[in-house]
Coordinates of C-alpha atoms in Angstrom, one line a residue:
Chain A
M153 CA -40.6 44.0 -106.1
N154 CA -42.5 46.8 -107.8
I155 CA -45.2 48.7 -105.9
N156 CA -47.5 51.4 -107.3
V157 CA -47.6 54.8 -105.7
T158 CA -51.0 56.1 -106.4
G159 CA -51.2 59.2 -104.3
G160 CA -49.8 61.4 -101.7
G161 CA -50.8 64.2 -99.3
F162 CA -49.1 66.6 -96.9
V163 CA -49.6 69.4 -94.5
T164 CA -46.8 71.8 -93.4
I165 CA -46.5 75.3 -92.0
S166 CA -46.4 76.6 -95.6
G167 CA -49.5 74.9 -96.8
W168 CA -51.0 71.6 -97.9
G169 CA -51.3 69.6 -101.0
K170 CA -51.0 66.3 -102.9
L171 CA -48.2 64.2 -104.4
G172 CA -47.3 66.4 -107.4
D173 CA -47.7 69.7 -105.6
K174 CA -44.7 71.9 -104.5
V175 CA -43.8 71.4 -100.8
S176 CA -41.8 74.0 -98.8
L177 CA -40.1 72.9 -95.6
H178 CA -38.2 76.2 -95.1
E179 CA -40.6 77.5 -92.5
Q180 CA -39.8 75.8 -89.1
N181 CA -41.9 77.8 -86.7
G182 CA -45.6 78.5 -86.8
T183 CA -48.8 76.5 -87.0
V184 CA -49.8 74.1 -89.8
S185 CA -52.5 75.3 -92.1
L186 CA -55.2 72.8 -92.9
P187 CA -57.9 72.6 -95.5
E188 CA -61.6 72.6 -94.5
P189 CA -62.4 69.0 -93.5
K190 CA -65.5 69.0 -95.6
L191 CA -63.3 69.3 -98.7
I192 CA -61.3 66.1 -98.1
F193 CA -63.3 63.7 -95.9
P194 CA -66.3 61.7 -97.2
E195 CA -68.0 63.0 -94.0
I196 CA -66.5 65.4 -91.4
P197 CA -65.2 63.1 -88.7
K198 CA -67.6 62.9 -85.8
R199 CA -65.0 63.9 -83.3
W200 CA -63.2 66.5 -85.4
G201 CA -63.9 69.2 -82.8
R202 CA -62.2 67.1 -80.2
F203 CA -59.1 66.1 -82.2
D204 CA -55.8 67.3 -80.9
N205 CA -53.5 69.0 -83.5
F206 CA -51.4 65.8 -84.0
T207 CA -54.6 63.9 -85.0
R208 CA -55.9 66.7 -87.2
M209 CA -52.6 67.0 -89.1
G210 CA -52.3 63.2 -89.5
C211 CA -55.9 62.6 -90.6
T212 CA -55.8 65.5 -93.0
A213 CA -52.6 64.4 -94.7
A214 CA -53.9 60.8 -94.9
A215 CA -57.2 62.1 -96.4
L216 CA -55.4 64.2 -99.0
A217 CA -53.3 61.1 -100.0
L218 CA -56.4 58.9 -100.3
Q219 CA -58.2 61.6 -102.3
D220 CA -55.2 61.9 -104.5
A221 CA -55.3 58.1 -105.0
S222 CA -59.0 58.3 -105.9
Y223 CA -59.7 56.0 -103.0
H224 CA -63.1 54.6 -102.4
K225 CA -64.0 51.6 -100.4
N226 CA -63.7 48.4 -102.4
S227 CA -62.5 44.9 -101.9
M228 CA -58.9 45.8 -101.4
T229 CA -57.6 45.7 -97.8
C230 CA -56.0 49.0 -96.8
G231 CA -53.7 49.4 -93.8
M232 CA -51.7 52.3 -92.4
V233 CA -48.3 52.9 -90.8
I234 CA -47.1 56.1 -89.2
S235 CA -43.6 57.1 -88.3
T236 CA -43.2 59.6 -85.4
L237 CA -40.3 60.8 -83.2
Y238 CA -42.1 63.3 -81.0
D239 CA -45.2 61.3 -80.6
T240 CA -48.1 63.0 -78.9
I241 CA -46.0 64.8 -76.4
I242 CA -47.9 68.1 -76.5
T243 CA -51.2 66.3 -75.8
D244 CA -49.5 64.2 -73.1
R245 CA -48.5 67.4 -71.3
D246 CA -51.9 69.0 -71.8
Y247 CA -53.6 65.9 -70.4
Y248 CA -51.3 65.7 -67.4
Q249 CA -52.1 69.3 -66.5
T250 CA -55.8 68.2 -66.1
T251 CA -54.8 65.6 -63.5
L252 CA -53.2 68.0 -61.2
E253 CA -56.3 69.5 -59.6
D254 CA -58.3 67.7 -56.9
E255 CA -56.1 64.6 -56.9
G256 CA -56.9 63.8 -60.5
A257 CA -60.7 63.7 -60.1
M258 CA -61.0 66.2 -63.0
S259 CA -58.7 64.3 -65.4
S260 CA -59.8 64.8 -69.0
P261 CA -60.9 61.5 -70.6
N262 CA -61.0 63.1 -74.1
L263 CA -57.4 64.4 -73.8
F264 CA -56.2 61.0 -72.5
S265 CA -57.8 59.3 -75.5
Y266 CA -55.5 61.3 -77.8
T267 CA -52.2 60.5 -75.9
L268 CA -51.3 57.8 -78.3
P269 CA -50.1 58.3 -81.9
V270 CA -52.3 55.3 -83.0
I271 CA -55.3 57.5 -82.6
V272 CA -54.5 59.0 -86.0
L273 CA -54.8 55.5 -87.3
G274 CA -58.1 54.9 -85.5
E275 CA -59.7 58.1 -86.7
S276 CA -58.5 57.6 -90.3
C277 CA -59.7 54.0 -90.3
V278 CA -63.2 55.1 -89.0
S279 CA -63.4 57.9 -91.7
F280 CA -62.3 55.7 -94.6
D281 CA -63.2 52.2 -93.4
L282 CA -59.6 51.0 -93.5
R283 CA -59.4 47.5 -92.1
G284 CA -55.8 46.4 -92.8
P285 CA -52.8 46.3 -90.6
T286 CA -52.2 49.5 -88.6
F287 CA -49.4 50.5 -86.3
C288 CA -46.9 53.3 -85.5
V289 CA -43.1 53.1 -85.7
G290 CA -40.5 55.4 -84.2
D291 CA -38.8 57.8 -86.5
H292 CA -35.2 58.8 -87.1
P293 CA -34.5 62.5 -88.0
E294 CA -32.0 61.5 -90.7
T295 CA -34.3 59.0 -92.5
V296 CA -37.8 60.6 -92.0
G297 CA -40.6 58.1 -92.5
M298 CA -38.4 55.3 -93.8
D299 CA -39.4 52.8 -91.1
A300 CA -43.0 53.4 -92.0
L301 CA -42.3 52.9 -95.7
K302 CA -40.3 49.7 -95.0
S303 CA -43.1 48.4 -92.8
A304 CA -45.8 49.2 -95.3
V305 CA -43.9 47.5 -98.1
R306 CA -43.4 44.5 -95.8
M307 CA -47.1 44.2 -95.3
I308 CA -47.8 44.2 -99.0
R309 CA -44.9 41.9 -99.8
S310 CA -46.1 39.3 -97.2
E311 CA -49.6 39.6 -98.6
K312 CA -51.0 41.0 -95.3
S313 CA -52.5 43.9 -97.2
D314 CA -53.1 45.0 -100.8
R315 CA -52.8 48.7 -100.1
M316 CA -51.0 50.7 -97.4
L317 CA -50.8 54.3 -96.4
A318 CA -47.3 55.1 -95.2
G319 CA -46.4 58.4 -93.6
V320 CA -44.9 60.6 -90.9
V321 CA -46.7 62.8 -88.4
E322 CA -44.8 65.3 -86.2
N323 CA -46.1 67.9 -83.9
P324 CA -43.1 68.8 -81.7
P325 CA -43.4 71.2 -78.7
A326 CA -41.6 74.5 -79.0
D327 CA -38.9 73.4 -76.5
L328 CA -37.8 70.5 -78.7
N329 CA -36.4 71.4 -82.1
G330 CA -38.5 70.0 -84.8
C331 CA -40.9 70.9 -87.6
P332 CA -44.7 70.2 -87.5
M333 CA -45.7 68.3 -90.6
A334 CA -47.6 65.3 -91.9
F335 CA -46.8 63.4 -95.1
F336 CA -48.5 60.3 -96.5
I337 CA -48.2 58.2 -99.7
V338 CA -50.5 55.5 -100.9
L339 CA -48.9 52.2 -102.0
E340 CA -50.9 49.6 -103.9
K341 CA -49.9 46.1 -105.1
S342 CA -52.1 46.5 -108.1
V343 CA -53.9 49.6 -109.2
I344 CA -57.7 49.6 -109.2
T345 CA -59.1 53.0 -108.8
S346 CA -56.5 55.7 -109.4
E347 CA -57.5 58.3 -112.0
N348 CA -54.1 60.0 -111.8
Q349 CA -50.7 59.1 -113.1
V350 CA -49.3 56.1 -111.2
F351 CA -45.6 55.8 -110.4
T352 CA -43.6 52.8 -109.5
L353 CA -41.6 52.3 -106.3
K354 CA -38.9 49.7 -106.8
A355 CA -38.4 47.9 -103.5
D356 CA -35.3 45.7 -103.3
G357 CA -34.7 44.7 -99.7
N358 CA -34.3 47.9 -97.9
N359 CA -33.4 49.9 -101.0
F360 CA -36.1 52.0 -102.6
E361 CA -36.1 53.8 -105.9
F362 CA -38.8 56.2 -107.2
K363 CA -38.6 58.1 -110.5
K364 CA -35.0 56.8 -110.8
N365 CA -34.0 58.4 -107.5
K366 CA -33.0 56.6 -104.4
I367 CA -35.4 57.2 -101.6
G368 CA -33.8 58.1 -98.2
S369 CA -36.8 59.7 -96.6
I370 CA -40.5 59.7 -97.2
L371 CA -40.2 63.4 -98.1
D372 CA -38.3 62.3 -101.2
F373 CA -41.5 61.2 -102.9
F374 CA -42.6 64.9 -102.9
N375 CA -41.8 67.8 -105.0
K376 CA -39.6 69.8 -102.5
D377 CA -39.1 73.5 -103.0
Chain B
M218 CA -40.0 31.1 -96.2
S219 CA -38.0 30.3 -93.1
K220 CA -39.6 28.8 -90.0
V221 CA -39.8 31.3 -87.1
L222 CA -38.6 29.8 -83.9
I223 CA -38.7 31.1 -80.3
K224 CA -35.3 30.7 -78.8
Q225 CA -35.8 32.4 -75.4
T226 CA -38.3 34.3 -73.4
A227 CA -38.0 36.4 -70.2
A228 CA -40.2 38.6 -68.0
I229 CA -40.4 40.5 -64.8
T230 CA -43.9 41.0 -63.4
A231 CA -45.7 41.9 -60.1
L232 CA -46.0 38.1 -59.6
G233 CA -42.4 37.2 -60.1
N234 CA -38.8 38.4 -60.7
N235 CA -38.6 36.1 -63.7
L236 CA -40.9 34.2 -66.0
E237 CA -40.7 30.9 -64.2
E238 CA -41.6 32.5 -60.9
T239 CA -44.5 34.4 -62.6
W240 CA -45.7 31.1 -64.2
Q241 CA -45.6 29.1 -60.9
N242 CA -47.5 31.8 -59.0
L243 CA -50.1 32.1 -61.8
C244 CA -50.6 28.4 -61.8
A245 CA -50.9 28.4 -58.0
G246 CA -53.8 30.8 -58.4
K247 CA -52.0 33.8 -56.9
S248 CA -52.7 37.4 -57.8
A249 CA -50.5 40.5 -57.5
L250 CA -53.3 43.0 -57.7
A251 CA -53.6 45.2 -54.6
P252 CA -54.8 48.7 -53.8
I253 CA -52.5 51.2 -55.5
K254 CA -50.2 53.0 -53.1
R255 CA -47.7 54.5 -55.5
F256 CA -49.7 57.8 -55.6
A257 CA -52.8 59.2 -54.1
A258 CA -55.7 57.6 -56.0
G259 CA -58.6 58.1 -53.5
K260 CA -60.5 60.3 -55.9
L261 CA -59.9 58.2 -59.0
E262 CA -62.4 55.6 -60.2
G263 CA -60.0 52.7 -59.8
L264 CA -58.7 50.6 -57.1
E265 CA -56.1 47.9 -57.7
A266 CA -52.9 47.5 -59.7
G267 CA -50.2 44.9 -60.1
C268 CA -47.1 46.8 -58.9
V269 CA -43.5 45.6 -58.8
D270 CA -42.2 46.6 -55.3
L271 CA -38.8 47.6 -56.6
L272 CA -40.3 50.5 -58.5
D273 CA -41.7 52.0 -55.3
S274 CA -38.5 51.8 -53.4
S275 CA -36.3 53.6 -56.0
S276 CA -36.2 57.1 -57.4
E277 CA -34.6 55.8 -60.7
N278 CA -36.3 55.7 -64.1
K279 CA -39.1 53.2 -63.6
V280 CA -39.0 51.5 -67.1
L281 CA -35.2 51.2 -66.9
L282 CA -35.5 49.6 -63.5
L283 CA -37.7 46.9 -65.1
L284 CA -35.4 46.6 -68.1
E285 CA -32.4 46.2 -65.8
Q286 CA -34.1 43.2 -64.2
L287 CA -35.1 41.8 -67.6
V288 CA -31.8 41.9 -69.5
V289 CA -29.9 40.0 -66.9
Q290 CA -32.2 37.0 -67.5
L291 CA -31.3 36.9 -71.2
K292 CA -28.7 34.6 -72.6
P293 CA -26.1 36.5 -74.8
L294 CA -27.5 37.7 -78.2
P295 CA -25.6 37.8 -81.4
E296 CA -24.3 41.4 -82.1
N297 CA -26.5 41.6 -85.3
T298 CA -29.7 40.8 -83.4
F299 CA -32.4 43.3 -84.5
L300 CA -34.2 44.8 -81.5
I301 CA -37.9 45.9 -81.6
W302 CA -38.9 48.0 -78.7
T303 CA -42.6 48.1 -77.8
G304 CA -42.9 50.1 -74.6
I305 CA -45.6 52.8 -75.1
K306 CA -45.8 55.2 -72.2
G307 CA -42.4 55.0 -70.4
G308 CA -41.7 58.6 -71.2
V309 CA -44.6 60.0 -69.2
E310 CA -42.4 59.7 -66.1
Q311 CA -40.6 62.9 -67.3
I312 CA -43.9 64.7 -67.5
E313 CA -44.9 63.6 -64.0
N314 CA -41.5 64.5 -62.6
S315 CA -41.5 67.9 -64.3
A316 CA -45.0 68.7 -63.0
A317 CA -43.8 67.7 -59.5
G318 CA -40.7 69.8 -59.7
K319 CA -38.5 66.7 -59.5
K320 CA -35.3 65.8 -61.4
I321 CA -36.0 64.7 -65.0
L322 CA -34.7 61.2 -65.6
P323 CA -34.1 60.3 -69.2
P324 CA -34.9 58.4 -71.5
Q325 CA -37.9 60.2 -72.8
H326 CA -38.5 59.1 -76.4
A327 CA -39.1 55.5 -77.4
C328 CA -35.9 55.5 -79.5
E329 CA -33.8 56.4 -76.3
Y330 CA -35.1 53.2 -74.5
R331 CA -34.2 51.2 -77.6
Q332 CA -30.7 52.8 -77.7
W333 CA -30.2 52.0 -74.0
L334 CA -31.2 48.4 -74.7
N335 CA -29.0 48.1 -77.7
H336 CA -26.0 49.3 -75.6
K337 CA -26.8 47.1 -72.7
L338 CA -27.2 44.0 -74.9
G339 CA -24.2 44.8 -77.1
L340 CA -26.3 45.1 -80.3
S341 CA -25.1 47.0 -83.4
S342 CA -28.3 47.0 -85.4
Q343 CA -30.4 50.2 -85.3
G344 CA -33.6 48.3 -84.6
M345 CA -37.1 49.9 -84.5
D346 CA -39.8 51.0 -82.2
I347 CA -43.4 50.0 -82.5
N348 CA -46.5 51.5 -80.9
A349 CA -49.7 49.8 -81.5
A350 CA -51.2 50.7 -78.1
C351 CA -52.0 47.6 -76.0
A352 CA -51.2 45.4 -79.0
S353 CA -47.7 46.8 -79.4
S354 CA -45.6 43.8 -78.6
T355 CA -48.0 41.4 -80.4
V356 CA -47.5 43.6 -83.5
G357 CA -43.8 43.7 -82.7
I358 CA -43.6 39.9 -82.7
S359 CA -45.6 39.8 -85.9
I360 CA -43.1 42.2 -87.6
A361 CA -40.2 40.2 -86.1
A362 CA -41.7 36.9 -87.4
D363 CA -42.2 38.5 -90.8
M364 CA -38.6 39.7 -91.0
I365 CA -37.3 36.2 -90.2
A366 CA -39.8 34.4 -92.5
Q367 CA -38.8 36.7 -95.4
G368 CA -35.1 36.3 -94.8
E369 CA -34.5 39.9 -93.6
A370 CA -33.0 38.8 -90.3
D371 CA -31.9 35.7 -88.4
N372 CA -32.2 37.0 -84.9
V373 CA -34.9 39.5 -83.7
I374 CA -35.7 40.3 -80.1
V375 CA -38.9 42.0 -79.1
I376 CA -38.9 43.8 -75.7
G377 CA -41.7 45.7 -74.1
A378 CA -42.0 47.4 -70.7
D379 CA -44.6 49.7 -69.1
W380 CA -45.4 50.7 -65.6
V381 CA -48.4 51.9 -63.6
S382 CA -47.9 55.6 -63.8
R383 CA -50.2 58.2 -62.3
F384 CA -50.6 59.5 -65.9
T385 CA -51.9 56.1 -67.2
F386 CA -53.9 55.2 -64.1
S387 CA -55.8 58.5 -64.0
G388 CA -56.4 58.3 -67.7
F389 CA -58.0 54.9 -67.6
A390 CA -59.9 56.0 -64.5
A391 CA -61.2 59.0 -66.4
L392 CA -62.4 56.8 -69.2
R393 CA -64.1 54.6 -66.5
A394 CA -62.2 51.6 -67.7
L395 CA -60.7 50.6 -64.4
S396 CA -62.4 48.1 -62.1
T397 CA -63.7 49.7 -58.9
T398 CA -64.0 46.3 -57.3
K399 CA -61.8 43.5 -58.6
C400 CA -60.6 42.7 -62.1
R401 CA -62.6 39.7 -63.3
P402 CA -62.0 38.8 -67.0
F403 CA -64.9 37.0 -68.7
D404 CA -67.0 37.1 -65.5
M405 CA -70.6 38.1 -65.9
N406 CA -70.2 40.8 -63.3
R407 CA -66.8 42.2 -64.6
D408 CA -66.5 45.9 -64.3
G409 CA -63.2 46.9 -65.7
L410 CA -59.4 46.4 -65.9
A411 CA -56.5 46.7 -63.6
L412 CA -53.1 48.0 -64.7
G413 CA -49.8 46.2 -64.0
D414 CA -46.0 46.8 -64.2
A415 CA -44.0 44.4 -66.4
A416 CA -41.2 43.9 -68.9
A417 CA -41.0 41.0 -71.2
A418 CA -38.9 39.7 -74.1
V419 CA -39.3 37.2 -76.8
H420 CA -36.3 36.2 -78.9
L421 CA -37.0 34.8 -82.4
V422 CA -34.6 33.0 -84.6
S423 CA -34.6 31.5 -88.1
E424 CA -34.4 27.8 -88.7
K425 CA -30.9 28.3 -90.2
E426 CA -29.7 30.2 -87.1
A427 CA -31.1 27.5 -84.8
E428 CA -29.4 24.8 -86.8
K429 CA -26.1 26.7 -87.0
N430 CA -25.9 27.2 -83.2
N431 CA -27.5 23.9 -82.3
V432 CA -30.3 25.7 -80.5
T433 CA -33.3 23.7 -79.2
P434 CA -36.2 26.1 -79.8
M435 CA -39.0 26.4 -77.2
A436 CA -41.8 26.8 -79.8
K437 CA -42.5 28.3 -83.2
V438 CA -44.5 31.2 -84.4
E439 CA -46.8 29.7 -87.1
G440 CA -48.9 32.6 -88.1
W441 CA -49.7 36.2 -87.4
G442 CA -52.3 38.8 -88.4
I443 CA -53.1 42.4 -87.7
A444 CA -56.4 44.2 -88.6
N445 CA -58.3 47.3 -87.7
D446 CA -61.9 47.2 -86.9
A447 CA -62.6 50.8 -88.1
N448 CA -65.1 51.3 -85.3
H449 CA -64.0 53.8 -82.6
I450 CA -60.7 55.1 -81.1
T451 CA -61.2 53.6 -77.6
G452 CA -64.0 51.1 -78.0
P453 CA -63.9 47.7 -79.9
A454 CA -66.4 46.7 -82.6
R455 CA -69.1 44.7 -80.8
D456 CA -69.1 42.1 -83.5
G457 CA -65.4 41.4 -83.1
C458 CA -64.8 42.0 -86.8
G459 CA -61.2 43.3 -86.5
L460 CA -60.1 40.5 -84.2
T461 CA -61.8 38.0 -86.4
A462 CA -59.9 39.3 -89.4
A463 CA -56.6 39.2 -87.5
I464 CA -57.2 35.6 -86.4
H465 CA -58.3 34.6 -89.9
S466 CA -55.0 36.1 -91.3
A467 CA -53.0 34.2 -88.7
L468 CA -54.7 30.9 -89.4
T469 CA -54.4 31.3 -93.2
Q470 CA -50.7 32.0 -92.9
A471 CA -50.2 29.1 -90.5
A472 CA -52.1 26.8 -92.9
L473 CA -54.1 25.5 -90.0
K474 CA -57.7 24.6 -89.6
P475 CA -59.7 26.2 -86.7
D476 CA -59.7 22.7 -85.0
D477 CA -55.9 22.8 -84.8
I478 CA -56.2 25.6 -82.1
V479 CA -56.4 24.0 -78.7
S480 CA -56.1 27.0 -76.4
F481 CA -56.6 30.7 -76.4
C482 CA -54.6 33.2 -74.4
A483 CA -57.1 36.1 -74.6
H484 CA -56.4 39.8 -74.2
G485 CA -59.1 39.5 -71.5
T486 CA -58.8 42.9 -69.9
G487 CA -62.0 42.5 -67.8
T488 CA -63.8 45.4 -69.4
V489 CA -67.4 44.7 -70.4
F490 CA -66.8 45.5 -74.1
N491 CA -63.4 44.0 -74.7
D492 CA -64.3 40.6 -73.3
A493 CA -67.6 40.5 -75.1
M494 CA -65.8 41.5 -78.4
E495 CA -63.3 38.7 -77.9
L496 CA -66.0 36.1 -77.3
S497 CA -67.7 37.3 -80.5
A498 CA -64.4 36.9 -82.5
L499 CA -63.9 33.5 -80.9
E500 CA -67.4 32.3 -82.0
N501 CA -66.8 33.9 -85.5
S502 CA -63.6 32.0 -85.8
F503 CA -64.2 28.7 -84.0
G504 CA -68.0 28.3 -83.9
S505 CA -69.4 26.7 -80.8
R506 CA -66.4 24.5 -80.1
R507 CA -65.2 24.7 -76.6
F508 CA -61.5 24.7 -75.8
P509 CA -59.5 26.3 -72.9
L510 CA -59.6 30.1 -72.9
F511 CA -57.7 32.1 -70.2
S512 CA -56.7 35.6 -69.2
V513 CA -53.8 36.5 -66.9
K514 CA -54.8 40.1 -66.4
G515 CA -56.9 39.4 -63.2
A516 CA -53.6 38.3 -61.6
L517 CA -50.9 40.5 -63.3
G518 CA -52.9 43.5 -64.4
H519 CA -52.8 44.9 -67.9
T520 CA -49.2 45.6 -68.7
L521 CA -49.8 47.7 -71.9
G522 CA -46.8 47.5 -74.3
A523 CA -45.4 44.5 -72.5
A524 CA -48.7 42.5 -72.6
G525 CA -48.2 40.8 -75.9
A526 CA -44.7 39.7 -75.3
L527 CA -45.5 38.5 -71.8
E528 CA -48.6 36.6 -72.9
T529 CA -46.6 35.0 -75.8
A530 CA -44.0 33.9 -73.3
L531 CA -46.7 32.4 -71.1
S532 CA -48.3 30.8 -74.1
V533 CA -45.0 29.0 -74.7
N534 CA -45.2 27.7 -71.2
V535 CA -48.8 26.6 -71.8
L536 CA -47.7 24.5 -74.8
N537 CA -44.8 23.0 -73.0
N538 CA -46.6 22.2 -69.8
R539 CA -49.9 21.2 -71.4
I540 CA -51.8 23.3 -68.9
T541 CA -53.3 26.8 -68.8
P542 CA -53.0 29.1 -65.7
P543 CA -56.4 29.8 -64.0
T544 CA -58.2 33.0 -64.9
F545 CA -57.9 34.7 -61.6
G546 CA -60.9 36.7 -60.4
L547 CA -63.4 34.6 -62.3
G548 CA -66.5 33.9 -60.3
R549 CA -69.4 33.1 -62.6
P550 CA -68.5 33.1 -66.3
E551 CA -70.4 35.2 -68.8
K552 CA -72.7 32.8 -70.7
R553 CA -70.7 32.6 -73.9
A554 CA -67.5 31.9 -71.8
E555 CA -69.0 28.9 -70.0
G556 CA -67.1 25.8 -70.8
R557 CA -64.2 27.8 -72.0
V558 CA -62.8 29.8 -69.1
S559 CA -62.0 28.5 -65.7
A560 CA -60.8 29.7 -62.3
S561 CA -58.7 26.5 -62.2
P562 CA -55.9 25.4 -64.5
Q563 CA -57.1 23.6 -67.6
N564 CA -55.4 20.7 -69.4
V565 CA -54.4 21.4 -73.0
G566 CA -54.3 18.8 -75.8
D567 CA -52.1 18.5 -78.9
G568 CA -52.1 21.5 -81.1
S569 CA -51.4 25.2 -81.3
I570 CA -52.2 28.2 -79.1
L571 CA -53.8 31.4 -80.2
T572 CA -52.8 34.6 -78.4
T573 CA -54.3 38.0 -79.2
N574 CA -54.3 41.6 -78.1
S575 CA -56.4 44.6 -79.0
G576 CA -55.7 48.3 -78.4
F577 CA -56.9 51.8 -78.8
G578 CA -57.1 53.0 -82.4
G579 CA -59.0 49.9 -83.4
I580 CA -55.9 47.7 -83.6
N581 CA -56.2 43.9 -83.3
A582 CA -53.3 41.4 -83.5
A583 CA -53.2 37.6 -83.4
L584 CA -50.3 35.2 -83.1
I585 CA -50.4 31.4 -83.4
I586 CA -47.7 29.6 -81.4
G587 CA -47.0 25.9 -82.1
G588 CA -45.0 23.4 -80.1
I589 CA -41.8 21.7 -81.3
S590 CA -42.3 18.1 -82.0

């Protein structure tokens, strides 16, 4: 099956960009730099000030990918799948700290709301009115984002959605080795709105080929430095 | 497309050490919900939970304790069975233990629970983990069904487990989502949910696999759908648009008419907004037609990542016994639930059952389960 790749977006420690931009993953330590939300969202998300870093990174990379794909709301159903290994562990720890005083009476409802990786999906869906299938999958360090890619392709193949965002979001704590980053690509069954060059993803079972290269990680869609 | 058959189901809940015991106790109108004793909760806005006693009497990893009890109920699985793990918050035990200065008891990440299960069940396939909040195992079964229907796999098992942790209880209490009285799904005076411990499994096979091994399936998965309501991260769309879309997708795939659905196993958490949203989706999808609707969460509690697998397993029992369990806690039904929900068991006619779950992040998932004629 051939599927169109109409856009991509990423945020890393070294910077942010879209599908054709250079990505550097050499920096492993530090904080991820993000563009101003007003530059990439139709409206700044209402809860942006409350977002944890995991959600900010994920929503920003998803917004960059949708912008790259010239996305606007139309009749196509759009869903979203995220791979993550480290999940929301930093927010989980931050939330639990708020439960320790006064037998939990001061527990933070806002932090608790962000202790699930699906919140990136929810916030992105609210911002862009995405109403297709949405869920998160666990990630494998050796095949970053591939379960998300396979799941997104499966949703298109089985006609559950016309368009899918597939990506990876990681915000690991300092005590676990890992690199903070978020990457998304936009997959479309048939192209409606893209103003950019569209590439084809060949999906044959669990084998994927993009620009004549085998895809072993979602990072392989990007122009790595 | 291959038919998707349910070969076996299993569960451990606060109402039973296995699925049959849970089913019998549910149908007898029993509830496992009781004031939480697992941790000090006096200052939290919540009261009851459905706790498995074993978890309180052991210092071992809580989710693994549930899974140990679950896997012994399963008949042997082929080595190439694909495992989908849908527990969502098992790892918070490490955070709680760390904060209390106690020993850290791995696993921590979702993948480590899946690896433990793969080892325990003798499976060689890598499998995958799915987190769709409270709809996790419903989404997991949808993916499993899709894999079988598309010929990607012949055996897929979906396993979910979650427990009533201090982390989760205090969080739902902070959101004011817990009942401070009694969990009463679809009651006009409902005031919130109760949490519960559980592990559940649903093993799906292809038609080819069932024929090859002379398996008599328990039921079949006829359709599935997943949709986001794009409304709010913790609150459902009042008009039920996301759940309506998920139900529509499942009905379309099953090639069924709305009249073919004869029972509805609802998410039915007992919160004001969830249950109202589900009734809106029910009306959007089925009009004013009355057919049996039930929720098990007033008896078992909300079991998070296990809920969808547990409710699918119970839905199979509904089909095969032609009766729904009572909706425990129900006093006076909300107006739109009148003639649908009952505090007593309800008879079910010929047809298929719809089971749905909804979760944070705007996720809605629907499954249609049919009997084997």
